Short mmCIF file of C-alpha atoms and ligand atoms in Angstrom, two decimals:
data_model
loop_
_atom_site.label_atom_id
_atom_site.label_comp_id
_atom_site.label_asym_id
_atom_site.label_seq_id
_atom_site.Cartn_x
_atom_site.Cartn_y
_atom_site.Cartn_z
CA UNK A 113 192.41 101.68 74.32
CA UNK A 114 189.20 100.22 74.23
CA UNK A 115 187.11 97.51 72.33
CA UNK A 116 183.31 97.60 71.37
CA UNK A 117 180.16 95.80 69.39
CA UNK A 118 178.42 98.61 67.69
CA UNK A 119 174.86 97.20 66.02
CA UNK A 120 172.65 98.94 63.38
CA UNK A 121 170.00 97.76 61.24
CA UNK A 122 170.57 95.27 58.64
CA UNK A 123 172.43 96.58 55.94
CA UNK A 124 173.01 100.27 57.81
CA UNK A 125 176.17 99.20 59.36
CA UNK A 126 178.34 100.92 57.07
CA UNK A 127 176.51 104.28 57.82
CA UNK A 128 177.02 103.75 61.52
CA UNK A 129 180.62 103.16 61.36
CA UNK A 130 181.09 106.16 59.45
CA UNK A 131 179.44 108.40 61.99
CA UNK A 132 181.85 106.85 64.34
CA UNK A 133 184.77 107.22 61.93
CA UNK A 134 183.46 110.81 62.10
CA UNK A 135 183.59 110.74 65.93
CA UNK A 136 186.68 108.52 66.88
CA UNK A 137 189.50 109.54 64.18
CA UNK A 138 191.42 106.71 65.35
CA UNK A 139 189.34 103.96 64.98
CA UNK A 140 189.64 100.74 63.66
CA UNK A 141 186.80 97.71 62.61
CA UNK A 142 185.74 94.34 62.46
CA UNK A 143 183.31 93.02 61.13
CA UNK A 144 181.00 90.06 63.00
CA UNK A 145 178.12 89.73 61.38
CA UNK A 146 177.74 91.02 57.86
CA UNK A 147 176.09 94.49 57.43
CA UNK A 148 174.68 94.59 61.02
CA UNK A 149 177.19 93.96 63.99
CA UNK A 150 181.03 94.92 63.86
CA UNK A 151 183.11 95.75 67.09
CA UNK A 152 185.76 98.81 67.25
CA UNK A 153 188.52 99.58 68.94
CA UNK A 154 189.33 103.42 70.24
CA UNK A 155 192.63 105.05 71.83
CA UNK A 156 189.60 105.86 74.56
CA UNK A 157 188.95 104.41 77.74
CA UNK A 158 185.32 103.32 78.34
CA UNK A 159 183.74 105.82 80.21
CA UNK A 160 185.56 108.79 77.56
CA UNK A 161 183.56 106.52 74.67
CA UNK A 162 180.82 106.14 76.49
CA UNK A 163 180.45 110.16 76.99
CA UNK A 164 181.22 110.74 73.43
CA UNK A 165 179.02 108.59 72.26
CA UNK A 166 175.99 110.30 74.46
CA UNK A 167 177.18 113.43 73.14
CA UNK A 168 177.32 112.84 69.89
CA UNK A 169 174.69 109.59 68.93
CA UNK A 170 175.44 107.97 65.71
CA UNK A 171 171.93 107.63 64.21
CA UNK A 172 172.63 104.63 62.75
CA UNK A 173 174.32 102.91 65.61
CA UNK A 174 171.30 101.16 67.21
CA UNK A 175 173.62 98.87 70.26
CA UNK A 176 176.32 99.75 71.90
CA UNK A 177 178.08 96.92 73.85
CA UNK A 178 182.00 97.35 75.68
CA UNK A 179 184.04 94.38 75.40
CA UNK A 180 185.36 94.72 79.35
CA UNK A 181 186.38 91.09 79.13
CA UNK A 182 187.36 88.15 76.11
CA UNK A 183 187.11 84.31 76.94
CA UNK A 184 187.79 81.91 74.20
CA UNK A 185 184.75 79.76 74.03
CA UNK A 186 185.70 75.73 74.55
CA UNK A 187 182.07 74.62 73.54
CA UNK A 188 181.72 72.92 76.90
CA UNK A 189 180.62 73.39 80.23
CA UNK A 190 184.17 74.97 80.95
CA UNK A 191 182.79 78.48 79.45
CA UNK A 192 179.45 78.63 81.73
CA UNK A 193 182.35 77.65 84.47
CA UNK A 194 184.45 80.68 83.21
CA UNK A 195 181.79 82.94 82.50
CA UNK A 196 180.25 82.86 86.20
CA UNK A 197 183.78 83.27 87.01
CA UNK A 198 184.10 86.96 85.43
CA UNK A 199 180.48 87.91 86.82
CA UNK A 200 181.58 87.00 90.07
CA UNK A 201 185.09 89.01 90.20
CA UNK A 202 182.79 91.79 88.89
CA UNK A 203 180.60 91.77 91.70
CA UNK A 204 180.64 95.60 92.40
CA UNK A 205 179.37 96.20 89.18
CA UNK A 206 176.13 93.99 89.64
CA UNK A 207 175.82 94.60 93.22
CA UNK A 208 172.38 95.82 94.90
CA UNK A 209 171.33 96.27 90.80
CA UNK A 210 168.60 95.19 88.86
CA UNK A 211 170.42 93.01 86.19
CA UNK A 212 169.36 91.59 83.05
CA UNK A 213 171.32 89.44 80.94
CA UNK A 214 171.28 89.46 77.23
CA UNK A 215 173.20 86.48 74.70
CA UNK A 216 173.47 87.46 71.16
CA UNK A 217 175.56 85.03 68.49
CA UNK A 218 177.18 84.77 65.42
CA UNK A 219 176.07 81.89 63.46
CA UNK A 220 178.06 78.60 63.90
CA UNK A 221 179.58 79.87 67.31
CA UNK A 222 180.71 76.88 69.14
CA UNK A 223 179.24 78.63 72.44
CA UNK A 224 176.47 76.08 72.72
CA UNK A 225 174.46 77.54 75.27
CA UNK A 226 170.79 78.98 74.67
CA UNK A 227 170.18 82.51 76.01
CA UNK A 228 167.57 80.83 78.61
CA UNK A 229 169.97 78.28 79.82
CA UNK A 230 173.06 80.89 79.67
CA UNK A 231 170.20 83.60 81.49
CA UNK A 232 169.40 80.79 84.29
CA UNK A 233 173.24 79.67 85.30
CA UNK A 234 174.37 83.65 85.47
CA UNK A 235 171.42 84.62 86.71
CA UNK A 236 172.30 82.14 90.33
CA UNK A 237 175.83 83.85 90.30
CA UNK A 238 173.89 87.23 90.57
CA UNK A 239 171.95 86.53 93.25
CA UNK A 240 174.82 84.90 94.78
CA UNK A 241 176.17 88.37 94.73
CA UNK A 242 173.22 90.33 95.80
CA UNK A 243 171.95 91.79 92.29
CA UNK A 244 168.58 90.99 91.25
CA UNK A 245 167.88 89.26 87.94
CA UNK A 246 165.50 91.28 86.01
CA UNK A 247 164.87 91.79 82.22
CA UNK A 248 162.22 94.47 83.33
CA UNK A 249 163.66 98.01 83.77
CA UNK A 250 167.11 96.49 84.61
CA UNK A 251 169.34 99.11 85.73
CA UNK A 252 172.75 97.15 84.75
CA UNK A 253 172.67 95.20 81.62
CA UNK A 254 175.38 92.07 81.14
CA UNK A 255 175.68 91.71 77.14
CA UNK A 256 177.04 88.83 75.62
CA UNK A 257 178.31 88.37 72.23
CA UNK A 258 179.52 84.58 71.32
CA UNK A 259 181.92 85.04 68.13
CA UNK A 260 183.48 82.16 66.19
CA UNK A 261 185.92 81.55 68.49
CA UNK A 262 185.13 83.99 71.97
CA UNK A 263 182.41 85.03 74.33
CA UNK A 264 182.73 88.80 74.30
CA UNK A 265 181.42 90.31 77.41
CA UNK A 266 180.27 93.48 78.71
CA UNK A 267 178.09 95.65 80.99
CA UNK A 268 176.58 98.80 81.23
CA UNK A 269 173.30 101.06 81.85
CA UNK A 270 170.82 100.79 79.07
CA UNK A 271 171.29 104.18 78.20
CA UNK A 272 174.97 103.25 77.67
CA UNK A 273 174.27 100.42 75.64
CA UNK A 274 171.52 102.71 73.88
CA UNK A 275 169.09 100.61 74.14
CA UNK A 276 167.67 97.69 77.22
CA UNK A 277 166.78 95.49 74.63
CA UNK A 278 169.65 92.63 73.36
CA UNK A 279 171.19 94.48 70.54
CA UNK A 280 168.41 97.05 70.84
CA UNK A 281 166.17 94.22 68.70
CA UNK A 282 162.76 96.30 70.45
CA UNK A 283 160.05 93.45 69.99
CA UNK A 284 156.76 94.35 70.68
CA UNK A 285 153.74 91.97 70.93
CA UNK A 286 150.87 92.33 67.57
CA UNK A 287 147.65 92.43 68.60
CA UNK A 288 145.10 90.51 67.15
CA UNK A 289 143.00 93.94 65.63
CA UNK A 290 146.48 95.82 64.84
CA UNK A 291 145.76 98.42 61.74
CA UNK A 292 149.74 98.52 60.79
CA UNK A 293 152.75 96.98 61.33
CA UNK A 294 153.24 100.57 61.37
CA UNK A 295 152.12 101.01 64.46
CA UNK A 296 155.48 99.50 66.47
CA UNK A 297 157.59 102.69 64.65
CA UNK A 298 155.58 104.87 67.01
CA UNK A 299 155.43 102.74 69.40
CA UNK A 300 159.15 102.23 69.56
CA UNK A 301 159.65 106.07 69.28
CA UNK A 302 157.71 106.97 72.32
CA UNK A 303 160.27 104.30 74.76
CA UNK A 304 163.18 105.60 73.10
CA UNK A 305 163.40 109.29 73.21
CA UNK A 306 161.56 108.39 76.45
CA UNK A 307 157.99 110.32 75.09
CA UNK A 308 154.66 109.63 76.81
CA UNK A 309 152.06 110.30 74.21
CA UNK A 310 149.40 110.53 76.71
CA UNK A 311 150.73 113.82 77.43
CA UNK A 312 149.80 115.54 74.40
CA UNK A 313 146.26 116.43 73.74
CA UNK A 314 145.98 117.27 69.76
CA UNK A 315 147.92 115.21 67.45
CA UNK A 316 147.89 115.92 63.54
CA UNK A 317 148.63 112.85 61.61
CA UNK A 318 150.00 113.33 58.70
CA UNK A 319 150.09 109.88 55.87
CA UNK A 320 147.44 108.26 58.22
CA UNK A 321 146.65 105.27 56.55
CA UNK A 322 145.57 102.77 57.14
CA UNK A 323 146.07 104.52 60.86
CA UNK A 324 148.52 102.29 62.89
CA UNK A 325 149.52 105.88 64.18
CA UNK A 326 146.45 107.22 64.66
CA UNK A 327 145.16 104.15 66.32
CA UNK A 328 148.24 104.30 69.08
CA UNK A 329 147.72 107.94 69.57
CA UNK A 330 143.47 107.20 69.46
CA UNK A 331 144.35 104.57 72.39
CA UNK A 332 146.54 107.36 74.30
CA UNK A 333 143.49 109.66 74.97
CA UNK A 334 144.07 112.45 72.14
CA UNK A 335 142.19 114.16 69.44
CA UNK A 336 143.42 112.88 66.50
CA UNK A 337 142.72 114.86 62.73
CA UNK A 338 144.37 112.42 60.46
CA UNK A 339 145.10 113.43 56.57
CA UNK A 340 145.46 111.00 53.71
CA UNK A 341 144.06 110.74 50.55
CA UNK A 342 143.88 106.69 51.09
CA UNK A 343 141.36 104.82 53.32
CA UNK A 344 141.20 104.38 57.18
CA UNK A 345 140.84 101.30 58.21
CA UNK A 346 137.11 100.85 59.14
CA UNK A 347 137.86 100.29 62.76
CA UNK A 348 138.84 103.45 63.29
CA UNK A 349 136.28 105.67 61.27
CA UNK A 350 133.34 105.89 64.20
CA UNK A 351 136.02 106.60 67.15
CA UNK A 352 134.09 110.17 67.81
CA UNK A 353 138.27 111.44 68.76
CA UNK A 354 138.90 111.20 65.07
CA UNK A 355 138.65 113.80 62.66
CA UNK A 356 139.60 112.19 59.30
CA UNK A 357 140.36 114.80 56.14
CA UNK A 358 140.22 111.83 53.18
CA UNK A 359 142.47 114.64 51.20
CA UNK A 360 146.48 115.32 49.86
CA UNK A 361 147.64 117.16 52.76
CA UNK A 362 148.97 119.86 50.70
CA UNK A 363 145.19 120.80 50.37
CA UNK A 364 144.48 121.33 54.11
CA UNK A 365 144.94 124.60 55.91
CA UNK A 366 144.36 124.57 60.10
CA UNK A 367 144.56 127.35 62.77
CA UNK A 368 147.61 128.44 64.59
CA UNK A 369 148.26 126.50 67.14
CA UNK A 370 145.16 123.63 66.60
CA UNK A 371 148.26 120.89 67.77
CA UNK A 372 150.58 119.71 70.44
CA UNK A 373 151.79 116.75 68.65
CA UNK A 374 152.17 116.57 64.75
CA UNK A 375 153.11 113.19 63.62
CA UNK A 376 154.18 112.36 59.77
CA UNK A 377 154.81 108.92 58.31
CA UNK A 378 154.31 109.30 54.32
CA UNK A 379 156.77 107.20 52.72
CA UNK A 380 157.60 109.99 50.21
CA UNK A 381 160.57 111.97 49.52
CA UNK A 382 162.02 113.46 51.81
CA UNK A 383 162.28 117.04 50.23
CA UNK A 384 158.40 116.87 49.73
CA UNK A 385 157.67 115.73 52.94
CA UNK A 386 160.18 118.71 54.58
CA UNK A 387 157.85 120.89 52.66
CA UNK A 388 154.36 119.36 53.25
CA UNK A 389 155.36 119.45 57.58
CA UNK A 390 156.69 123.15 57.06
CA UNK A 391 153.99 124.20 55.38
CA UNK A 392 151.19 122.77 57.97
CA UNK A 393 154.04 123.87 60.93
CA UNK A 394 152.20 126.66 61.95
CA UNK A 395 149.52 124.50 63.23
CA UNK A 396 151.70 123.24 65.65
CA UNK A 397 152.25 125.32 68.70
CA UNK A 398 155.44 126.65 70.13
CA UNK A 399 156.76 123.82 72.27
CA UNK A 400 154.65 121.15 70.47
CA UNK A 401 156.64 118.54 69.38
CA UNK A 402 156.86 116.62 65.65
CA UNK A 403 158.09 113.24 65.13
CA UNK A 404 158.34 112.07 61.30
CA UNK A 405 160.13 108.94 59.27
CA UNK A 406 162.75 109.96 56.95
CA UNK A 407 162.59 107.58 53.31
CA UNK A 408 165.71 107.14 52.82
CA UNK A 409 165.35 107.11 49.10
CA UNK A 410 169.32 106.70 47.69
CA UNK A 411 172.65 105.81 48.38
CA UNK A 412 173.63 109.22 50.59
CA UNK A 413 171.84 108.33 53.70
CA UNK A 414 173.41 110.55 55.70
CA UNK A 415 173.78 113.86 53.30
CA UNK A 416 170.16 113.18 52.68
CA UNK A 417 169.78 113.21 56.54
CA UNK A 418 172.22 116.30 57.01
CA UNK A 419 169.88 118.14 53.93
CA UNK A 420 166.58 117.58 55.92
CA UNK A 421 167.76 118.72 59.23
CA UNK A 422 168.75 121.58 58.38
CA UNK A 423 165.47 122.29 56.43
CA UNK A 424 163.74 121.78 59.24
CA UNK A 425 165.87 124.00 61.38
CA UNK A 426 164.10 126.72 60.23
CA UNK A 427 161.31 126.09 62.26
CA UNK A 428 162.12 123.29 64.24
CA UNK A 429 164.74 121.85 67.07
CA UNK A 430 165.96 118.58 66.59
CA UNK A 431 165.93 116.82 69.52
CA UNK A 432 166.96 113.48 68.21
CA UNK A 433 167.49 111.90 64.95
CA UNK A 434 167.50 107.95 65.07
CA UNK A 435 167.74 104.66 62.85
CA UNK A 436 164.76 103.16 65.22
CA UNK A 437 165.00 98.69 64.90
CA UNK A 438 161.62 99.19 63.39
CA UNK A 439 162.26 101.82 60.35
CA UNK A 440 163.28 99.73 57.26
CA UNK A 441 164.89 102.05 55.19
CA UNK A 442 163.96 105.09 56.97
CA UNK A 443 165.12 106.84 59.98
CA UNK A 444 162.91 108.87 62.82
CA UNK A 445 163.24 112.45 63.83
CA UNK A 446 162.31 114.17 67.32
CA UNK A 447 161.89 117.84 66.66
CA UNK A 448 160.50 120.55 69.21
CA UNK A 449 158.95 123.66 67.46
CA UNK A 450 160.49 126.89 68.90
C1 SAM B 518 153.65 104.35 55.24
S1 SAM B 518 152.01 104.85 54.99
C2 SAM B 518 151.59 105.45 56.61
C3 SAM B 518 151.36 104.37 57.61
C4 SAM B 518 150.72 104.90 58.85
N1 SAM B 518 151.66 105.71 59.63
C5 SAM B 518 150.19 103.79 59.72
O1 SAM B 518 150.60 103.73 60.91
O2 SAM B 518 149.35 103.01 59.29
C6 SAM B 518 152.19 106.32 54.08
C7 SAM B 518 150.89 107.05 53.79
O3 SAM B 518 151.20 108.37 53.40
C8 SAM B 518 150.18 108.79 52.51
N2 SAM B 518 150.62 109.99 51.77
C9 SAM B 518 151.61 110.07 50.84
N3 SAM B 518 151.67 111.33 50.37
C10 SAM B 518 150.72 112.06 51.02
C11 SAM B 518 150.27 113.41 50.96
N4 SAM B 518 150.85 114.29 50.13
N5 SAM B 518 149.29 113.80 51.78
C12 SAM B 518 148.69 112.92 52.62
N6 SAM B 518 149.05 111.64 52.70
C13 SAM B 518 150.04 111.20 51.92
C14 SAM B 518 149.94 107.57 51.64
O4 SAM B 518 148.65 107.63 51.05
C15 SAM B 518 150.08 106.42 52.65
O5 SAM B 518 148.82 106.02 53.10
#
């Protein structure tokens, strides 16, 4: 038997723990934080959830955390006294590792400890015990969950917890000339299926405006032919990369093969948009690879999902499928043309 926080977006929680429903048939919730943050418990042990979970990755379940130990929480300097305890009788765990340490909290929990103050006492236990304290590329993460009543903690790789950000909240900085807001969804995309869009040399953007996307992959190096019937934003228009067709992209026809990377953030539903990317597909060469947005439009997320997967399998490999921290209602999909 094992416990666990499982996180998804706001509102999305209920999808994630029915993937896992789907995956654990034994399962049973909580919930912690309404419509975002819940913890489960499995017949499992860790490293069995932990491999079923990598097989099988809920889209919707955006943070992963074990609960390897429970302390009730006092509200006084007993728990950082308790807490330092545990890291230190888990020494081989943090050992010779790059360790960062993340504090999430329900509100009201009596833990009264900020994450920087929690961050600076753990983080002298760990060097006290030869790991080094790192939020940068840590290879060990220490995640920390302060309930009503208990500090629930747990460790593991960042590709165990899915994600090395706390809760797999991704924040990136916005820059003063940012086009989009849009911009962080491919931004986020390319750290977490681990992409480097500097590798590609031809993107198609499909739904370019106002061009957050095409910006990103402008910045990357590439050749960028971005459709939409709306306006650009002006900053972009002279970059002599950009090839900008102000049109419906059911109106534009391209060459086999003109693209490496197709990218396709419309908005729109997802039936038309599984027909709009088919239809241009053959521009895309064998190996390319798409990434897209999925609207979630109504209240079967993940039929709607299941429906436009296996549209897409007729041309495509899905390589990952994921409710990214920033999609609103929408999820992203990795696909590889064969
Ligand atoms: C969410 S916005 C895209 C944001 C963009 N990715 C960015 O980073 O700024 C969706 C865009 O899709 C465009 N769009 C919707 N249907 C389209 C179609 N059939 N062909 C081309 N563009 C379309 C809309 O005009 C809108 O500008």
């Amino acid at each position: 038997m094992s416990r666990w926080i499982g996180t998804a977006n706001h509102g999305f929680a209920s999808y994630a723990m029915e993937e896992l429903r789907r995956l654990f048939t034994d399962i049973k919730f909580q919930q912690l934080s309404s419509g975002e943050v819940f913890s489960f418990e499995v017949p499992g042990d860790r490293e069995q959830v932990f491999t079923d979970i990598a097989r099988n990755e809920p889209i919707f379940l955006r943070h992963l955390q074990p609960v390897d130990r429970t302390m009730p929480i006092t509200g006084d300097t007993d728990d950082l006294q308790e807490l330092t305890d545990i890291v230190r009788h888990a020494r081989k765990v943090f050992e010779g590792k790059r360790t960062a340490v993340h504090l999430r909290r329900v509100e009201n929990s009596p833990f009264s400890y900020s994450a920087a103050d929690t961050k600076a006492i753990v983080d002298a236990v760990l060097t006290e015990i030869d790991s080094e304290s790192s939020l940068q590329q840590p290879e060990q993460i220490l995640s920390l969950y302060a309930s009503k009543d208990s500090l629930l903690i747990g460790w593991g790789t960042p590709r165990e917890l899915l994600s090395d950000w706390p809760g797999g909240a991704v924040r990136f900085q916005r820059e003063e000339s940012q086009v989009s807001r849009a911009k962080f969804k491919l931004l986020e995309a390319e750290r977490t299926f681990g992409l480097n869009l500097a590798h590609y040399s031809h993107a198609l953007d499909i739904g370019a405006a106002p061009g957050g996307w095409t910006s990103l992959l402008l910045e990357r190096g590439l050749q960028v032919t971005a459709i939409d019937p709306a306006e650009l934003h002006p900053s972009l228009i002279s970059n002599r990369r950009l090839t900008y067709l102000k049109k419906n992209a059911s109106e534009v026809k391209f060459s086999p093969d003109s693209f490496d990377l197709l990218v396709c953030d419309m908005s729109w539903s997802p039936m038309q948009m599984c027909k709009l990317v088919l239809d241009l597909s053959d521009a895309l060469a064998s190996g390319g690879y798409a990434i897209i947005t999925v609207k979630l439009m109504h209240r079967k997320p993940l039929q709607t999902i299941r429906d436009v997967m296996q549209k897409l399998q007729e041309v495509f490999e899905i390589r990952k499928a994921k409710q990214l921290f920033h999609n609103r209602d929408e999820i992203t999909l990795l696909l590889e043309k064969r």
